[in-house]
mmCIF file of C-alpha atoms in Angstrom:
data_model
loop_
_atom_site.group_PDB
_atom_site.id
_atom_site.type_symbol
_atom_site.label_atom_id
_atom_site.label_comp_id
_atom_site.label_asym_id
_atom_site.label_seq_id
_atom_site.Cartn_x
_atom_site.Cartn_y
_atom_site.Cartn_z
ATOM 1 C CA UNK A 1 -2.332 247.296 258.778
ATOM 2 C CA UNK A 2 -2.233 249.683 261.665
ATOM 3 C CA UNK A 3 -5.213 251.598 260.614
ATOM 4 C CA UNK A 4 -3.325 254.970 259.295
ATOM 5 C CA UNK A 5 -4.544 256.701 256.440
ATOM 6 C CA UNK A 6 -2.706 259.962 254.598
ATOM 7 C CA UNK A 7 -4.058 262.170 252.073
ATOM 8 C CA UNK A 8 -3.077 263.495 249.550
ATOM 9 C CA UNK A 9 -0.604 260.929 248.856
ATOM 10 C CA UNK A 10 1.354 262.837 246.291
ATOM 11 C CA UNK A 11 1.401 266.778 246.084
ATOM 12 C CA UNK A 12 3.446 269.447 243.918
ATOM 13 C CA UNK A 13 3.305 272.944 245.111
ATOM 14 C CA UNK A 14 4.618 275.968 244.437
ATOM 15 C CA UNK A 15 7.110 277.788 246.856
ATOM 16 C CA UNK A 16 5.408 279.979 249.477
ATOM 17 C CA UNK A 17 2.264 278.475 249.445
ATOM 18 C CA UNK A 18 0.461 277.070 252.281
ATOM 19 C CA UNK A 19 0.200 273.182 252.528
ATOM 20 C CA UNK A 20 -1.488 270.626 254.810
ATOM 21 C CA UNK A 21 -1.513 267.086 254.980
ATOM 22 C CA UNK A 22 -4.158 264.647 257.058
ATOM 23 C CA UNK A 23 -3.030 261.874 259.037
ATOM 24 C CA UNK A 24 -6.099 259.819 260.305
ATOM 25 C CA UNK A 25 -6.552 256.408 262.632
ATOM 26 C CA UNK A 26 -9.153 254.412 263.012
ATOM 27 C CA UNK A 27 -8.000 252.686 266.385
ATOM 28 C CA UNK A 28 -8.168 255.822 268.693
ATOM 29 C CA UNK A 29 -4.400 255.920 269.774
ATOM 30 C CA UNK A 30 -3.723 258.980 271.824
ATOM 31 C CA UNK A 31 -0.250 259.030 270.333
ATOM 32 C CA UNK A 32 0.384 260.328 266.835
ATOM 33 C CA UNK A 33 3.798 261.308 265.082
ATOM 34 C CA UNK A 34 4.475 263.615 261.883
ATOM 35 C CA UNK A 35 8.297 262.277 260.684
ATOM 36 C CA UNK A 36 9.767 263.470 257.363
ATOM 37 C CA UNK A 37 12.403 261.644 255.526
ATOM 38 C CA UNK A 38 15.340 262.670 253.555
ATOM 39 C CA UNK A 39 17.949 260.533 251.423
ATOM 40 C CA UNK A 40 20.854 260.250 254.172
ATOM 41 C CA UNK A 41 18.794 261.733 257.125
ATOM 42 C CA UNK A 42 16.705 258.904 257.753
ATOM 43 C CA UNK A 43 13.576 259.732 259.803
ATOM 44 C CA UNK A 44 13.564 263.251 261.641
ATOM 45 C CA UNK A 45 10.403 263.919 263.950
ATOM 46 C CA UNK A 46 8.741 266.623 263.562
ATOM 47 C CA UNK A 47 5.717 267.065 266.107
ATOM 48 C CA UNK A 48 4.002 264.724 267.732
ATOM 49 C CA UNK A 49 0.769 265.003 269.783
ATOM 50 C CA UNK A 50 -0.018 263.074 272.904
ATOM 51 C CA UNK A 51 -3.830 263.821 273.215
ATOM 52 C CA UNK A 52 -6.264 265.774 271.703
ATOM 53 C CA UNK A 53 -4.986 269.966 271.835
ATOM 54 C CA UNK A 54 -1.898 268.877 273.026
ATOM 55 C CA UNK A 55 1.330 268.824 271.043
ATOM 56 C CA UNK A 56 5.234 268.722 270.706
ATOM 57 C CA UNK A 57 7.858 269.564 268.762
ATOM 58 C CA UNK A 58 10.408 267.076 267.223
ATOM 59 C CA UNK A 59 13.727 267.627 266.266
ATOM 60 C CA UNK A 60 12.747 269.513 263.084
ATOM 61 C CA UNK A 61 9.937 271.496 263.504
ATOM 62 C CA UNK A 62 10.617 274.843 262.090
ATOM 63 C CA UNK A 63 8.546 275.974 259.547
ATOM 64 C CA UNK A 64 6.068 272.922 260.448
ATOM 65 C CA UNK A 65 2.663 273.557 262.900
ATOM 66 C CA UNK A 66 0.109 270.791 263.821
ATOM 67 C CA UNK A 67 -3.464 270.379 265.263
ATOM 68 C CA UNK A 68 -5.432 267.678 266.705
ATOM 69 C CA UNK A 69 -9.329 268.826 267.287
ATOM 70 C CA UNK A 70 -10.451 265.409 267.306
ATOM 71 C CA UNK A 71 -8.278 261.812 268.147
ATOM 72 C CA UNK A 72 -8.297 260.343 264.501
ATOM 73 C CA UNK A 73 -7.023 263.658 263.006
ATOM 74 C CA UNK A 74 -3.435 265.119 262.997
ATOM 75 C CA UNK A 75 -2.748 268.136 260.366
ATOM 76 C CA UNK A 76 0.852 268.742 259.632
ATOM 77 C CA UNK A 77 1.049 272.379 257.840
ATOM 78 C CA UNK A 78 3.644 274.019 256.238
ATOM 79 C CA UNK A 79 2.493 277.759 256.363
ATOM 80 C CA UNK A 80 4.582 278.604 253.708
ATOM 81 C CA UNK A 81 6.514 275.832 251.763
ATOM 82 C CA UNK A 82 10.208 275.927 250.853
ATOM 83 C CA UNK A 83 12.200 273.626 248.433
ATOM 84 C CA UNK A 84 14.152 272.487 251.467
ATOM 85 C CA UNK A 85 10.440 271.199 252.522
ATOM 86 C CA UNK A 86 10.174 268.893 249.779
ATOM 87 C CA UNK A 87 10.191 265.187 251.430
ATOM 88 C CA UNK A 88 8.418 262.127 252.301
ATOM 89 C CA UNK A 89 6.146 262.981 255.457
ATOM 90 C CA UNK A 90 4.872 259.604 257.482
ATOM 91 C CA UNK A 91 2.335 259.767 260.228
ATOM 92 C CA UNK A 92 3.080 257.352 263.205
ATOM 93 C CA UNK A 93 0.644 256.535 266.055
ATOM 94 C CA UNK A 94 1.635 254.287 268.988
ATOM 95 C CA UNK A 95 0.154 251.733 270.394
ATOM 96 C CA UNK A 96 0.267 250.029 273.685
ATOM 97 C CA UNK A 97 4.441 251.419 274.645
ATOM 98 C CA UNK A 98 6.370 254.242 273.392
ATOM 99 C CA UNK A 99 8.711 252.394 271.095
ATOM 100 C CA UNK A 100 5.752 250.293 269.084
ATOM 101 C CA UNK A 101 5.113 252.972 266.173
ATOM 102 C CA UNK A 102 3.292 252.309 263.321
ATOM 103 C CA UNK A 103 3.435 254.515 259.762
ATOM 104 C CA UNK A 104 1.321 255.590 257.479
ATOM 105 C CA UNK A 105 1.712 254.766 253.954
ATOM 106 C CA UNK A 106 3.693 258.410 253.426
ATOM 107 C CA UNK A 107 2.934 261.599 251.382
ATOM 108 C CA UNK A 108 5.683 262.382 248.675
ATOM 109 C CA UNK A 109 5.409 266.155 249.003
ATOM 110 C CA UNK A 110 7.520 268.434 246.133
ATOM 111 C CA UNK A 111 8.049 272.098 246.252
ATOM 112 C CA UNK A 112 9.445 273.514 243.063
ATOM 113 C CA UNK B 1 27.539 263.744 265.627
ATOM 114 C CA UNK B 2 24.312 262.121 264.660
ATOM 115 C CA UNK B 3 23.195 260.472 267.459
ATOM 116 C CA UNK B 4 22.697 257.268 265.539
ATOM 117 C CA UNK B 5 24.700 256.051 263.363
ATOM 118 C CA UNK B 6 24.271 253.115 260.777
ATOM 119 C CA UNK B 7 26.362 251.434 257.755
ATOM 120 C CA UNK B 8 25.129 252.983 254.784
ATOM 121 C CA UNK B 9 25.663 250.152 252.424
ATOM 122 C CA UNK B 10 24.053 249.278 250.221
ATOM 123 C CA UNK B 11 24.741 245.404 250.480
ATOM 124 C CA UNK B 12 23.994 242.910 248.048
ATOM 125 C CA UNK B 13 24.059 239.522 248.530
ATOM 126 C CA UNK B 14 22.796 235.996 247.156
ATOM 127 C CA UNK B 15 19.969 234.172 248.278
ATOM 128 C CA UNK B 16 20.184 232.072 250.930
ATOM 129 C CA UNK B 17 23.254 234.117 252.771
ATOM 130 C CA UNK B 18 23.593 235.909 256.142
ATOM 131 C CA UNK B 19 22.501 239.340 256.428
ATOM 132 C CA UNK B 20 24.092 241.436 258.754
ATOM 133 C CA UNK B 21 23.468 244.873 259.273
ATOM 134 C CA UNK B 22 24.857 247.174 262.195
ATOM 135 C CA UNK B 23 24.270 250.640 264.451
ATOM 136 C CA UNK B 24 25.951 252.141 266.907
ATOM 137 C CA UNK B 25 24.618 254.826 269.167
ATOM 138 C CA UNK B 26 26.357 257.804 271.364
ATOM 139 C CA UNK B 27 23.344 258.110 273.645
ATOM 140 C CA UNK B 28 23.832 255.797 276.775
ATOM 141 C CA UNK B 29 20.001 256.770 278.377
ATOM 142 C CA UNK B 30 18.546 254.538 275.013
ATOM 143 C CA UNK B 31 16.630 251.770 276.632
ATOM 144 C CA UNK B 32 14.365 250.473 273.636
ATOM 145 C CA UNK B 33 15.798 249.006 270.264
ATOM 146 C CA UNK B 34 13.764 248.646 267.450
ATOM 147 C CA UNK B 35 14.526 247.340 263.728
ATOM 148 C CA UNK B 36 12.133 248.383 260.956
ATOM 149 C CA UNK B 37 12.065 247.532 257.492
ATOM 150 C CA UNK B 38 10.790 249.801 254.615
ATOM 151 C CA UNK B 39 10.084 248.413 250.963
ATOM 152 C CA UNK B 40 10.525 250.865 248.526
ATOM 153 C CA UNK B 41 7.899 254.021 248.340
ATOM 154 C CA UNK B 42 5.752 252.106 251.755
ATOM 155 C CA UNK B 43 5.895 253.042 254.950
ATOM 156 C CA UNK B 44 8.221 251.493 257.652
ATOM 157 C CA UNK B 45 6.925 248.148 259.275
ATOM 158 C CA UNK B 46 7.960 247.466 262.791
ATOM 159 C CA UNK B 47 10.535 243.915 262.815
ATOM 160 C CA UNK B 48 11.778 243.611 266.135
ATOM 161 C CA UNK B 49 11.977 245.482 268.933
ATOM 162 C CA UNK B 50 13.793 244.412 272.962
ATOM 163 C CA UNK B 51 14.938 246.540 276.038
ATOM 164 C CA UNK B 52 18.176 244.577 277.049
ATOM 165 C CA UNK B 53 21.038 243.403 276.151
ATOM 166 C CA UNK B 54 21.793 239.776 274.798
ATOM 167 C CA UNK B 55 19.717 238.455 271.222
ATOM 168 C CA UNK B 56 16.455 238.026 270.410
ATOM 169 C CA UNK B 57 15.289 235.753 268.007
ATOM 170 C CA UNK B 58 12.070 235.944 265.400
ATOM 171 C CA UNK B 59 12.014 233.147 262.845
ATOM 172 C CA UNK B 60 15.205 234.083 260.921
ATOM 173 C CA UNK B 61 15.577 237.214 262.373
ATOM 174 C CA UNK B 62 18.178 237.569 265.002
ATOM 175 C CA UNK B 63 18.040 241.081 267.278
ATOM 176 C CA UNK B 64 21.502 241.783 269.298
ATOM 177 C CA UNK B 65 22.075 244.276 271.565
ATOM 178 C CA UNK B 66 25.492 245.243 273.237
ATOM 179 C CA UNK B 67 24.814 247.889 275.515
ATOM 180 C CA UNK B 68 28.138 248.717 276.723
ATOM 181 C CA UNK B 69 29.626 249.434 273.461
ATOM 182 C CA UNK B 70 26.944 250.700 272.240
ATOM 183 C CA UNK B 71 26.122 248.812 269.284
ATOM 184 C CA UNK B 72 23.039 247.061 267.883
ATOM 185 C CA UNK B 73 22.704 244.230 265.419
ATOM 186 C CA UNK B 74 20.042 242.935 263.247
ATOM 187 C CA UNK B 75 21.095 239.147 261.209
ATOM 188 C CA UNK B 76 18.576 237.455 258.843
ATOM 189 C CA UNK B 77 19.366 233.970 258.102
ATOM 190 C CA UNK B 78 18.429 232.280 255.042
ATOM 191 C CA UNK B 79 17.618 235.340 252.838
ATOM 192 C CA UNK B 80 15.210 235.571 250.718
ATOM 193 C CA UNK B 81 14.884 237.790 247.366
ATOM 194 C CA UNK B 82 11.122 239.060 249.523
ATOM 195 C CA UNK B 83 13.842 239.959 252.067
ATOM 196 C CA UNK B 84 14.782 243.337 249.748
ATOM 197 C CA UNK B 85 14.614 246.148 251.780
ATOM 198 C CA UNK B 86 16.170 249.211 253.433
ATOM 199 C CA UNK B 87 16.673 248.268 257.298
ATOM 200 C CA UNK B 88 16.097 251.300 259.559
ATOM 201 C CA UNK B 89 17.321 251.083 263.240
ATOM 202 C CA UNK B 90 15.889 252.715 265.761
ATOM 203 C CA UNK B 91 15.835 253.689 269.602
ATOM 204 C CA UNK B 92 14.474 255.605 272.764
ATOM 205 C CA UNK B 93 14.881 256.836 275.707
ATOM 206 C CA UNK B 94 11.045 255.823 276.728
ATOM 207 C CA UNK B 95 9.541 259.164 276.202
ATOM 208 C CA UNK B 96 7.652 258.316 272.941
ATOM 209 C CA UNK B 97 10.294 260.076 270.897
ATOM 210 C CA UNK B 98 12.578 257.784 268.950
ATOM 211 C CA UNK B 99 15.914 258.636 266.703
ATOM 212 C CA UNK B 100 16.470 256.510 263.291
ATOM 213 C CA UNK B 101 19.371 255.300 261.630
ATOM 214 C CA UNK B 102 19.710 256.413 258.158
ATOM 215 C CA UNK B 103 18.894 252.819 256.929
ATOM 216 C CA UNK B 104 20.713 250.078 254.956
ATOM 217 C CA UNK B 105 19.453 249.040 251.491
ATOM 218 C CA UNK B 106 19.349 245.038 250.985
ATOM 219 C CA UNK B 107 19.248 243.437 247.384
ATOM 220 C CA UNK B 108 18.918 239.690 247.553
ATOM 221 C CA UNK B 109 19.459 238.304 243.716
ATOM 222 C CA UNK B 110 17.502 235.201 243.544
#
C-alpha cells in the first residue's frame, strides 16, 4: 500500500463541465504523477509535479491543468470535459528513484 | 511509432506453464526497465524493475533485458491462476517520466 488515496472514485459528467479529481499521500513524496489510461494506449502522462507550485506537462496534457498548494495534494482538472476525456486517471508518486512509481487505486471518469 | 511497443495478446495458458511476455523499444537513451502488473479495475503494482542488461530473477519471476536490440522480457515460471493479470512494461530515461507498453492480458485456467 503506497499510501495514495483518489476521490471520487467513479464520476459521470456531462460534456463541458468542469471536473477535478484529488490525488493525496500520506508519505510526503515530492514526486506525484496524473496518468490516464485508454484501451490500446496504455498509460499516457499527463502532468506531473516535482514539489510543491511546481509542475510539468506529460505527453497528454491538453485540456488537463494541475495544482499542488500543499505536498499530499495534487488536483488534476479538466476545465471543461470532452467525451474524448472519458478514462481511467491514476495518481503516481515516487519514491526513493525516478523509475519506483506507485498508483493510486484509479478514478473511472465518464463524460457523456 | 509508439515508442514502446508490446504483444497485445491476450494469452491464455494452463496452470503451471511458462509465461512469457515481450517489449521492444525505439528509444536507445532508456536506462530503467520496469514490469508492472494490474488486476482488473486496481491500480498498477510495481514487479520488477533493473538498469542493465542480462536477467534478473524474483521468485518465479524472471526480468531480461537485451539492450542492443532493444527488447525486454518478463517470464513467470510455474503459473498460477492468482497470476491473472494484464502485464504493463515500462521504461525511462531517468528523468522521472516513464513510457508504458500497452499491456498483455494473462488468463491462467486452473
Amino acid at each position: 500500500d503506497a499510501g495514495i488515496t483518489q476521490s471520487p472514485r467513479h464520476k459521470v459528467t456531462e460534456t463541458g463541465t468542469p471536473v477535478t479529481l484529488r490525488c493525496h499521500q500520506t508519505e510526503n513524496h515530492r514526486y506525484m504523477y496524473w496518468y490516464r489510461q485508454d484501451p490500446g494506449h496504455g498509460l499516457r502522462l499527463i502532468h506531473y509535479s516535482y514539489g510543491v507550485k511546481d509542475t510539468d506537462k506529460g505527453e497528454v496534457s491538453d485540456g488537463y491543468s494541475v495544482s499542488r498548494s500543499k505536498t499530499e495534494d495534487f488536483l488534476l482538472t479538466l476545465e471543461s470535459a470532452t467525451s474524448s476525456q472519458t478514462s481511467v486517471y491514476f495518481c503516481a508518486i515516487s519514491r526513493d528513484t525516478p523509475y519506483e512509481q506507485y498508483f493510486g487505486p484509479g478514478t473511472r471518469l465518464t463524460v457523456t | 511509432q509508439k515508442e514502446v511497443e508490446q504483444d497485445p495478446g491476450p494469452l491464455s495458458v494452463p496452470e503451471g506453464a511458462i509465461v512469457s511476455l515481450n517489449c521492444t523499444y525505439s528509444n536507445s537513451a532508456f536506462q530503467y526497465f520496469m514490469w508492472y502488473r494490474q488486476y482488473s479495475r486496481k491500480g498498477p503494482e510495481l514487479l520488477m524493475y533493473t538498469y542493465s542488461s542480462g536477467n534478473k530473477e524474483d521468485g518465479r519471476f524472471t526480468a531480461q533485458v537485451d539492450k542492443s536490440s532493444k527488447y525486454i522480457s518478463l517470464f513467470i515460471r510455474d503459473s498460477q491462476p492468482s497470476d491473472s493479470a494484464t502485464y504493463l512494461c515500462a521504461m525511462g530515461v531517468g528523468d522521472y517520466k516513464l513510457s508504458f507498453g500497452a499491456g498483455t492480458t494473462v488468463t491462467v485456467r486452473a
